[in-house]
CSV table of C-alpha atoms in Angstrom, one decimal:
chain,number,residue,atom,x,y,z
S,1,MET,CA,187.2,151.7,113.6
S,2,THR,CA,190.8,152.7,113.0
S,3,TRP,CA,190.1,156.3,113.8
S,4,ARG,CA,188.4,155.4,117.1
S,5,LEU,CA,191.5,153.3,118.2
S,6,PHE,CA,193.7,156.2,117.2
S,7,ARG,CA,191.6,158.5,119.4
S,8,PHE,CA,191.7,156.0,122.2
S,9,PHE,CA,195.5,155.8,122.1
S,10,LEU,CA,195.8,159.6,121.9
S,11,PHE,CA,193.5,159.9,124.9
S,12,GLN,CA,195.7,157.3,126.8
S,13,LEU,CA,198.9,159.1,125.8
S,14,ALA,CA,197.5,162.4,126.9
S,15,GLY,CA,196.5,160.9,130.2
S,16,ALA,CA,200.0,159.4,130.7
S,17,LEU,CA,201.7,162.7,129.9
S,18,LEU,CA,199.4,164.6,132.1
S,19,GLY,CA,200.0,162.2,135.0
S,20,ARG,CA,203.7,162.4,134.6
S,21,PHE,CA,203.5,166.2,134.6
S,22,LEU,CA,201.3,166.5,137.6
S,23,LEU,CA,203.2,163.9,139.6
S,24,ARG,CA,206.7,165.2,139.1
S,25,GLY,CA,207.6,164.4,142.7
S,26,SER,CA,207.3,160.7,142.2
S,27,SER,CA,209.0,158.6,139.6
S,28,PRO,CA,208.1,159.4,136.0
S,29,SER,CA,206.8,155.9,135.3
S,30,GLN,CA,204.5,155.9,138.3
S,31,GLY,CA,203.0,159.3,137.2
S,32,ALA,CA,202.5,157.9,133.6
S,33,ILE,CA,200.9,154.8,134.9
S,34,LEU,CA,198.5,156.7,137.2
S,35,GLY,CA,197.7,159.1,134.3
S,36,LEU,CA,197.1,156.2,132.0
S,37,LEU,CA,194.7,154.5,134.6
S,38,ALA,CA,192.9,157.8,135.1
S,39,ALA,CA,192.5,158.3,131.4
S,40,SER,CA,191.2,154.8,130.9
S,41,LEU,CA,188.7,155.2,133.8
S,42,LEU,CA,187.5,158.5,132.3
S,43,TRP,CA,187.2,156.9,128.8
S,44,VAL,CA,185.1,154.1,130.4
S,45,LEU,CA,182.9,156.6,132.2
S,46,ILE,CA,182.3,158.6,128.9
S,47,ASP,CA,181.6,155.3,127.1
S,48,LEU,CA,179.1,154.3,129.8
S,49,ARG,CA,177.4,157.6,129.5
S,50,ARG,CA,177.0,157.0,125.8
S,51,GLY,CA,175.8,153.5,126.4
S,52,ALA,CA,173.2,154.9,128.9
S,53,LYS,CA,172.0,157.3,126.2
S,54,PHE,CA,171.7,154.5,123.7
S,55,LEU,CA,169.8,152.3,126.2
S,56,LEU,CA,167.4,155.2,126.9
S,57,TRP,CA,166.9,155.6,123.2
S,58,LEU,CA,166.0,151.9,122.9
S,59,LYS,CA,163.6,152.1,125.8
S,60,ARG,CA,161.8,155.2,124.4
S,61,GLY,CA,161.4,153.5,121.0
S,62,GLU,CA,162.2,156.7,119.1
S,63,THR,CA,162.0,156.7,115.3
S,64,GLU,CA,165.2,158.8,114.9
S,65,THR,CA,168.7,158.1,115.9
S,66,PRO,CA,170.0,159.8,119.1
S,67,ALA,CA,171.9,162.9,117.8
S,68,LYS,CA,174.1,163.3,121.0
S,69,VAL,CA,175.3,159.7,121.0
S,70,ASP,CA,178.7,159.5,119.2
S,71,GLY,CA,181.5,157.1,119.2
S,72,LEU,CA,181.0,153.3,119.0
S,73,TRP,CA,177.6,153.5,120.6
S,74,GLY,CA,176.6,156.1,118.1
S,75,GLU,CA,177.5,153.8,115.3
S,76,VAL,CA,175.7,151.0,117.0
S,77,ALA,CA,172.6,153.2,117.4
S,78,ASP,CA,172.8,154.3,113.7
S,79,ARG,CA,173.1,150.7,112.5
S,80,ALA,CA,170.3,149.5,114.8
S,81,TRP,CA,168.1,152.4,113.5
S,82,ARG,CA,168.8,151.6,109.9
S,83,LEU,CA,168.1,147.9,110.5
S,84,LEU,CA,164.8,148.8,112.3
S,85,LYS,CA,163.7,151.1,109.5
S,86,SER,CA,164.5,148.3,107.0
S,87,ARG,CA,162.4,145.9,109.0
S,88,GLU,CA,159.6,148.4,109.3
S,89,ARG,CA,159.5,148.9,105.5
S,90,LYS,CA,159.4,145.2,104.9
S,91,ALA,CA,156.6,144.8,107.5
S,92,ALA,CA,154.7,147.7,105.9
S,93,ASP,CA,155.1,146.1,102.4
S,94,SER,CA,154.0,142.7,103.8
S,95,GLU,CA,151.0,144.4,105.5
S,96,ALA,CA,150.1,146.2,102.3
S,97,ARG,CA,150.3,142.9,100.3
S,98,LEU,CA,148.3,141.1,103.0
S,99,GLN,CA,145.6,143.8,102.8
S,100,GLU,CA,145.5,143.6,99.0
S,101,PHE,CA,145.2,139.8,99.3
S,102,LEU,CA,142.4,140.1,101.8
S,103,ALA,CA,140.6,142.8,99.7
S,104,ALA,CA,140.8,140.4,96.7
S,105,ILE,CA,139.3,137.6,98.8
S,106,GLN,CA,136.6,140.0,100.0
S,107,ALA,CA,135.8,140.8,96.4
S,108,SER,CA,135.5,137.1,95.5
S,109,PRO,CA,132.0,135.8,94.7
S,110,ASN,CA,132.8,132.7,96.7
S,111,GLY,CA,132.7,132.5,100.5
S,112,VAL,CA,136.1,132.0,102.2
S,113,ILE,CA,136.6,130.9,105.8
S,114,LEU,CA,140.0,130.1,107.5
S,115,LEU,CA,139.8,127.5,110.2
S,116,ASP,CA,142.5,126.6,112.8
S,117,GLY,CA,143.4,123.1,113.9
S,118,ASN,CA,140.4,123.0,116.2
S,119,HIS,CA,137.9,124.0,113.5
S,120,ARG,CA,137.5,127.5,114.9
S,121,ILE,CA,137.0,130.5,112.6
S,122,GLU,CA,140.1,132.6,112.3
S,123,TRP,CA,138.8,134.8,109.5
S,124,CYS,CA,136.0,135.0,106.9
S,125,ASN,CA,135.0,137.3,104.1
S,126,GLU,CA,131.7,139.1,103.7
S,127,THR,CA,130.4,136.6,101.1
S,128,ALA,CA,130.8,133.7,103.6
S,129,ALA,CA,129.1,135.8,106.3
S,130,VAL,CA,126.1,136.3,104.0
S,131,HIS,CA,126.1,132.6,103.0
S,132,PHE,CA,126.1,131.3,106.5
S,133,GLY,CA,124.7,134.2,108.5
S,134,PHE,CA,128.0,134.8,110.4
S,135,ASP,CA,129.2,138.0,112.0
S,136,PRO,CA,132.8,138.5,110.7
S,137,LYS,CA,133.9,140.1,114.0
S,138,LYS,CA,131.8,138.5,116.8
S,139,ASP,CA,132.1,135.0,115.5
S,140,VAL,CA,135.9,134.9,115.2
S,141,MET,CA,137.3,131.9,117.1
S,142,GLN,CA,133.9,130.3,117.3
S,143,HIS,CA,133.7,126.6,116.4
S,144,ILE,CA,132.3,126.2,112.9
S,145,GLY,CA,130.1,123.3,114.0
S,146,ASN,CA,128.4,125.5,116.6
S,147,LEU,CA,127.4,128.1,113.9
S,148,LEU,CA,126.7,125.8,111.0
S,149,ARG,CA,124.4,123.1,112.4
S,150,ASP,CA,123.8,121.0,109.3
S,151,PRO,CA,123.9,117.2,109.6
S,152,ILE,CA,125.4,116.8,106.2
S,153,PHE,CA,128.2,119.4,106.9
S,154,ALA,CA,128.8,117.9,110.4
S,155,GLY,CA,129.4,114.4,108.8
S,156,TYR,CA,131.6,116.0,106.1
S,157,LEU,CA,133.7,117.9,108.6
S,158,ALA,CA,134.2,114.8,110.8
S,159,GLY,CA,134.8,112.4,108.0
S,160,GLU,CA,138.1,114.0,107.0
S,161,ASP,CA,137.4,113.2,103.3
S,162,TYR,CA,137.6,116.5,101.5
S,163,LEU,CA,138.3,115.3,98.0
S,164,HIS,CA,134.7,116.4,96.9
S,165,GLU,CA,132.3,119.2,97.7
S,166,ILE,CA,128.9,118.8,99.3
S,167,VAL,CA,125.7,120.8,98.8
S,168,ILE,CA,123.7,121.9,101.8
S,169,LEU,CA,120.7,124.1,102.5
S,170,GLY,CA,121.8,127.7,103.5
S,171,PRO,CA,120.6,129.1,106.9
S,172,ARG,CA,118.5,131.7,104.9
S,173,SER,CA,116.7,128.9,103.0
S,174,LYS,CA,112.9,128.9,103.0
S,175,ALA,CA,110.4,126.5,101.7
S,176,SER,CA,109.2,129.0,99.1
S,177,ARG,CA,112.8,130.1,98.2
S,178,PRO,CA,115.4,127.4,98.9
S,179,VAL,CA,119.0,128.5,99.0
S,180,ARG,CA,121.6,125.8,98.3
S,181,LEU,CA,125.3,126.2,99.0
S,182,ALA,CA,128.2,124.1,97.7
S,183,VAL,CA,130.8,123.7,100.4
S,184,HIS,CA,134.4,122.4,99.9
S,185,LEU,CA,137.1,122.0,102.6
S,186,HIS,CA,140.9,122.1,101.8
S,187,ARG,CA,143.8,121.4,104.1
S,188,TYR,CA,146.7,123.8,104.4
S,189,GLY,CA,149.4,124.6,106.9
S,190,GLU,CA,149.6,122.6,110.2
S,191,GLY,CA,146.1,121.3,110.7
S,192,ARG,CA,144.4,124.4,109.3
S,193,LYS,CA,141.6,124.2,106.8
S,194,LEU,CA,140.2,126.5,104.1
S,195,LEU,CA,136.4,126.4,103.6
S,196,LEU,CA,135.1,127.6,100.2
S,197,SER,CA,131.4,128.2,99.6
S,198,ARG,CA,129.3,129.2,96.6
S,199,ASP,CA,125.6,129.8,96.0
S,200,VAL,CA,124.5,127.1,93.5
S,201,THR,CA,120.8,127.9,93.8
S,202,ALA,CA,120.5,129.4,90.4
S,203,LEU,CA,122.6,126.7,88.8
S,204,GLU,CA,120.5,123.9,90.3
S,205,GLN,CA,117.3,125.7,89.3
S,206,ALA,CA,118.6,126.1,85.8
S,207,GLU,CA,119.6,122.4,85.7
S,208,ALA,CA,116.1,121.5,87.0
S,209,MET,CA,114.5,123.7,84.4
S,210,ARG,CA,116.6,122.1,81.7
S,211,ARG,CA,115.7,118.6,82.8
S,212,ASP,CA,112.0,119.6,83.0
S,213,PHE,CA,112.2,121.3,79.6
S,214,VAL,CA,113.8,118.2,77.9
S,215,ALA,CA,111.2,115.9,79.6
S,216,ASN,CA,108.3,118.2,78.6
S,217,VAL,CA,109.4,118.5,75.0
S,218,SER,CA,110.0,114.8,74.8
S,219,HIS,CA,106.5,114.1,76.3
S,220,GLU,CA,104.8,116.7,74.1
S,221,ILE,CA,106.4,115.3,70.9
S,222,ARG,CA,106.1,111.6,71.9
S,223,THR,CA,102.3,111.8,72.3
S,224,PRO,CA,101.5,112.9,68.7
S,225,LEU,CA,104.3,110.7,67.4
S,226,THR,CA,102.7,107.7,69.1
S,227,VAL,CA,99.3,108.5,67.6
S,228,LEU,CA,100.8,109.0,64.1
S,229,THR,CA,102.7,105.7,64.4
S,230,GLY,CA,99.5,103.9,65.4
S,231,PHE,CA,97.5,105.4,62.5
S,232,VAL,CA,100.3,104.6,60.0
S,233,GLU,CA,100.3,101.0,61.2
S,234,THR,CA,96.5,100.9,60.9
S,235,LEU,CA,96.6,102.3,57.4
S,236,GLN,CA,99.3,99.7,56.4
S,237,THR,CA,97.7,96.7,57.9
S,238,LEU,CA,93.9,97.1,57.8
S,239,PRO,CA,91.8,97.3,54.7
S,240,LEU,CA,89.9,100.6,55.1
S,241,ASN,CA,87.2,102.2,53.0
S,242,GLU,CA,87.6,105.7,51.8
S,243,GLU,CA,85.6,107.3,54.6
S,244,GLU,CA,87.7,105.6,57.3
S,245,ARG,CA,90.9,106.4,55.5
S,246,ALA,CA,89.9,110.0,55.2
S,247,ARG,CA,89.1,110.1,59.0
S,248,TYR,CA,92.5,108.6,59.9
S,249,LEU,CA,94.3,110.9,57.6
S,250,SER,CA,92.5,113.9,59.2
S,251,LEU,CA,93.5,112.8,62.7
S,252,MET,CA,97.1,112.3,61.4
S,253,ALA,CA,97.1,115.8,60.0
S,254,THR,CA,95.8,117.1,63.3
S,255,GLN,CA,98.7,115.5,65.2
S,256,ALA,CA,101.2,116.6,62.6
S,257,GLY,CA,99.9,120.2,62.9
S,258,ARG,CA,100.2,119.9,66.7
S,259,MET,CA,103.9,119.0,66.4
S,260,GLN,CA,104.4,121.7,63.8
S,261,THR,CA,102.9,124.3,66.2
S,262,LEU,CA,105.1,123.0,69.1
S,263,VAL,CA,108.3,123.3,66.9
S,264,ASN,CA,107.3,126.8,65.8
S,265,ASP,CA,106.7,127.9,69.4
S,266,LEU,CA,110.1,126.5,70.4
S,267,LEU,CA,111.8,128.2,67.6
S,268,THR,CA,110.1,131.5,68.5
S,269,LEU,CA,111.3,131.2,72.1
S,270,SER,CA,114.8,130.4,71.0
S,271,ARG,CA,114.8,133.4,68.7
S,272,LEU,CA,113.5,135.7,71.4
S,273,GLU,CA,116.1,134.5,73.9
S,274,GLY,CA,119.0,134.7,71.5
S,275,SER,CA,118.5,137.9,69.6
S,276,PRO,CA,119.0,141.5,70.7
S,277,PRO,CA,115.8,143.4,71.8
S,278,PRO,CA,114.0,145.4,69.2
S,279,GLY,CA,114.9,149.1,68.8
S,280,GLY,CA,112.6,152.1,69.0
S,281,LYS,CA,112.7,153.1,65.3
S,282,GLU,CA,110.2,150.8,63.9
S,283,TRP,CA,106.6,151.8,64.7
S,284,VAL,CA,103.6,149.4,64.4
S,285,SER,CA,100.0,150.4,64.1
S,286,VAL,CA,97.9,149.4,67.1
S,287,ARG,CA,94.7,149.2,65.0
S,288,ALA,CA,96.4,146.8,62.5
S,289,LEU,CA,97.6,144.6,65.4
S,290,LEU,CA,94.1,144.4,66.9
S,291,ALA,CA,92.6,143.6,63.6
S,292,LEU,CA,94.9,140.7,63.0
S,293,CYS,CA,94.4,139.5,66.5
S,294,GLU,CA,90.6,139.6,66.1
S,295,GLN,CA,90.9,137.7,62.8
S,296,GLU,CA,93.0,134.9,64.3
S,297,GLY,CA,90.8,134.8,67.4
S,298,ARG,CA,87.5,134.4,65.5
S,299,ALA,CA,89.1,131.7,63.3
S,300,LEU,CA,90.2,129.8,66.4
S,301,SER,CA,86.8,130.2,68.0
S,302,ALA,CA,85.1,128.9,64.9
S,303,LEU,CA,87.5,125.9,64.9
S,304,LEU,CA,86.8,125.0,68.5
S,305,THR,CA,83.0,125.5,68.4
S,306,GLY,CA,81.1,122.3,67.8
S,307,GLN,CA,78.2,122.0,65.4
S,308,GLY,CA,75.1,123.6,66.9
S,309,GLU,CA,77.1,125.4,69.7
S,310,LYS,CA,77.2,129.1,70.2
S,311,LYS,CA,80.4,130.8,69.3
S,312,HIS,CA,82.4,133.0,71.7
S,313,ASP,CA,81.2,136.5,72.3
S,314,LEU,CA,84.3,138.2,71.2
S,315,LEU,CA,84.4,142.0,71.6
S,316,VAL,CA,87.4,144.0,70.3
S,317,GLU,CA,87.0,147.7,71.2
S,318,GLU,CA,87.9,150.3,68.7
S,319,ALA,CA,91.4,151.4,69.5
S,320,GLU,CA,92.8,154.9,69.2
S,321,ASP,CA,95.0,155.8,66.3
S,322,ALA,CA,98.3,154.9,68.0
S,323,GLU,CA,101.6,153.2,67.3
S,324,ILE,CA,104.0,151.0,69.3
S,325,ALA,CA,107.8,151.0,68.8
S,326,GLY,CA,109.0,147.5,68.4
S,327,SER,CA,108.8,144.3,66.3
S,328,GLN,CA,105.4,143.7,64.6
S,329,ALA,CA,105.9,139.9,64.5
S,330,GLU,CA,106.7,139.7,68.2
S,331,LEU,CA,103.9,142.1,69.3
S,332,LEU,CA,101.4,140.2,67.2
S,333,SER,CA,102.6,136.9,68.6
S,334,ALA,CA,102.2,138.1,72.2
S,335,MET,CA,98.8,139.7,71.7
S,336,SER,CA,97.5,136.7,69.7
S,337,ASN,CA,98.7,134.3,72.4
S,338,LEU,CA,96.8,136.2,75.1
S,339,LEU,CA,93.6,136.2,73.0
S,340,ASN,CA,94.0,132.5,71.9
S,341,ASN,CA,94.5,131.4,75.5
S,342,ALA,CA,91.3,133.2,76.5
S,343,ILE,CA,89.4,131.5,73.7
S,344,ARG,CA,90.9,128.0,74.5
S,345,TYR,CA,90.0,128.2,78.2
S,346,THR,CA,86.6,129.9,77.9
S,347,LEU,CA,83.7,127.7,77.1
S,348,THR,CA,81.8,128.3,73.9
S,349,GLY,CA,79.3,131.1,74.4
S,350,GLY,CA,81.5,132.9,76.9
S,351,ARG,CA,82.5,136.5,76.7
S,352,ILE,CA,86.0,137.8,75.8
S,353,GLU,CA,86.9,141.5,75.7
S,354,VAL,CA,90.0,142.9,74.0
S,355,ARG,CA,90.9,146.5,74.9
S,356,TRP,CA,93.6,149.1,74.2
S,357,GLU,CA,93.7,152.2,76.3
S,358,ARG,CA,96.0,155.0,77.3
S,359,LEU,CA,96.8,155.3,81.0
S,360,ALA,CA,97.0,158.5,83.1
S,361,ASP,CA,100.8,158.4,83.1
S,362,SER,CA,101.1,158.3,79.3
S,363,ARG,CA,101.6,154.6,79.3
S,364,ALA,CA,99.3,152.2,77.3
S,365,GLU,CA,97.7,148.9,78.2
S,366,PHE,CA,96.6,146.0,76.0
S,367,SER,CA,94.3,143.7,77.9
S,368,VAL,CA,92.3,140.6,77.4
S,369,ARG,CA,89.4,139.7,79.8
S,370,ASP,CA,87.5,136.5,79.7
S,371,SER,CA,84.6,134.9,81.5
S,372,GLY,CA,86.4,131.5,81.8
S,373,PRO,CA,86.8,129.3,84.9
S,374,GLY,CA,89.5,131.5,86.5
S,375,ILE,CA,92.8,130.5,88.0
S,376,ALA,CA,93.6,129.6,91.6
S,377,PRO,CA,96.2,132.0,93.2
S,378,GLU,CA,98.8,129.3,93.6
S,379,HIS,CA,99.0,128.8,89.9
S,380,ILE,CA,99.4,132.5,88.9
S,381,PRO,CA,103.2,132.8,89.7
S,382,ARG,CA,104.0,129.8,87.5
S,383,LEU,CA,101.8,130.5,84.5
S,384,THR,CA,104.7,131.9,82.4
S,385,GLU,CA,106.9,128.8,82.9
S,386,ARG,CA,107.3,126.7,79.8
S,387,PHE,CA,104.8,123.9,79.5
S,388,TYR,CA,103.1,124.8,82.8
S,389,ARG,CA,99.3,124.3,82.4
S,390,VAL,CA,96.5,124.7,84.9
S,391,ASP,CA,94.3,122.4,82.9
S,392,SER,CA,96.6,120.3,80.7
S,393,SER,CA,93.8,118.2,79.2
S,394,ARG,CA,91.8,121.3,78.1
S,395,SER,CA,95.0,122.8,76.6
S,396,ARG,CA,95.9,119.8,74.6
S,397,GLU,CA,92.3,119.3,73.4
S,398,THR,CA,92.3,122.9,72.0
S,399,GLY,CA,95.8,122.7,70.5
S,400,GLY,CA,97.8,124.6,73.1
S,401,THR,CA,101.5,123.9,73.5
S,402,GLY,CA,102.0,125.3,77.0
S,403,LEU,CA,104.5,127.9,75.6
S,404,GLY,CA,102.2,130.8,74.8
S,405,LEU,CA,102.6,132.7,78.1
S,406,ALA,CA,106.3,132.1,78.1
S,407,ILE,CA,106.5,133.8,74.7
S,408,VAL,CA,104.3,136.6,76.0
S,409,LYS,CA,106.6,137.2,78.9
S,410,HIS,CA,109.7,137.3,76.7
S,411,VAL,CA,108.1,139.7,74.2
S,412,ALA,CA,106.9,142.0,77.1
S,413,GLN,CA,110.4,142.1,78.6
S,414,ARG,CA,112.0,142.8,75.2
S,415,HIS,CA,109.7,145.8,74.7
S,416,GLY,CA,110.0,147.1,78.3
S,417,ALA,CA,106.4,146.2,79.1
S,418,GLU,CA,104.9,144.7,82.2
S,419,LEU,CA,102.8,141.6,82.1
S,420,HIS,CA,100.0,141.5,84.7
S,421,ILE,CA,97.7,138.6,85.5
S,422,GLU,CA,94.5,139.0,87.5
S,423,SER,CA,92.2,136.1,88.1
S,424,GLN,CA,90.0,134.4,90.7
S,425,PRO,CA,88.3,131.0,90.4
S,426,GLY,CA,84.9,131.2,88.9
S,427,GLN,CA,85.3,134.9,88.0
S,428,GLY,CA,87.3,134.8,84.8
S,429,SER,CA,90.8,136.2,84.1
S,430,ARG,CA,92.4,139.4,82.9
S,431,PHE,CA,95.8,139.4,81.2
S,432,SER,CA,97.4,142.7,80.3
S,433,MET,CA,100.6,144.2,78.9
S,434,VAL,CA,101.5,147.7,80.0
S,435,PHE,CA,103.8,149.5,77.6
S,436,PRO,CA,106.1,152.4,78.7
S,437,ALA,CA,105.3,155.9,77.5
S,438,ALA,CA,108.6,156.0,75.4
S,439,ARG,CA,107.3,153.1,73.2
S,440,VAL,CA,103.8,154.5,72.5
S,441,ARG,CA,102.7,157.5,70.4
S,442,GLN,CA,99.5,158.9,69.0
S,443,LEU,CA,99.3,159.4,65.2
S,444,GLN,CA,97.4,162.6,65.7
S,445,ALA,CA,100.3,164.1,67.6
S,446,VAL,CA,102.8,162.8,65.0
S,447,ALA,CA,100.7,164.5,62.2
S,448,THR,CA,100.6,167.8,64.2
S,449,ILE,CA,104.4,167.8,64.5
S,450,SER,CA,104.8,167.0,60.8
S,451,THR,CA,102.5,169.9,59.9
S,452,SER,CA,104.3,172.3,62.1
S,453,LEU,CA,107.6,171.3,60.6
S,454,LEU,CA,106.2,172.0,57.1
């Protein structure tokens, strides 16, 4: 600033001297004054030219300072350019942070919708768009009530009581597959609202399954306990002869065995769900598994067959000399459950076929076919649910717990197998487990490899 004033005074002094020299005919003071005025006018014109360049630079919005602008206006331009660059860097940093924040919201498993003071959509993430069927671009500035036409949500939005969340049916909900969404509104800013949504379908289904499981277990245990309590009271209060006492004790033993079977099945399910899947190093003989299944099946058939009735026609086909990689106890439990179910639901004298065969794609299939009453199509998808029974009275009479197919499903999943159910009313049923090729091997092939290694 001092240097500029010094230059200005030098310019004025030079103008005064030049005016005095050029106007020697007049008085020296007049020449100096006229030279001083001319120098001042010239300085103003030069400064106006610099100001015009600076104004043109501002209008063009150039990103670099004007190189030909010097003087005071040059310093103003330089300072303005530096201030502009600083603001641009701050704006870029703010934009980058905003984009990172929006990217984080986009990655959120919850739906996020920003509403203005009139309940119009300002922004929403992809999760919210999926939850409510919105278009994140086309539905911007649309009223949320016009897009989400749910009476519960409309009352919640108008009620202004946002201390709790509500659960509504999602637009993609169907009778066969309901979708339930938890929605919660939060106030922020000046009249704006933040809407959060999350899919609670799985949570509600799990909670419903838990309630049903507790209710079913309680019911299954309460029935034999009631019978046992009644028999105990009878034995304690009534004078019974040896024959009657033996009959009551036999019935009590039956009910106790039923509870024991239920507890064992529950423990089996718990172990299957809580332990890691079996590896592929332990190999189990298929023939040994089928022999044990046949033994248990014939024992159950003899137990269920009344005096003078014909036993089940149980046919277990001779299996190839093969092995399965997995847990022998789990595989035997699954195969026995399939066979025992067929025996329980097939009337005495009916035919039951057990088969093991290799498929064309090197996979193997264990199947049980019966000539029972068959199963209606609406029951098939739910057969593997815990305690689900098509004929509950028949299952309880024969000692079933309603957990057999749930155990089979878990065992199949743990061994990479597929459980298939084929049935039609009046035409019997066919249950099968298809094992992957990696878990099945033929002993002949194993023996050949061992021989070649020797």
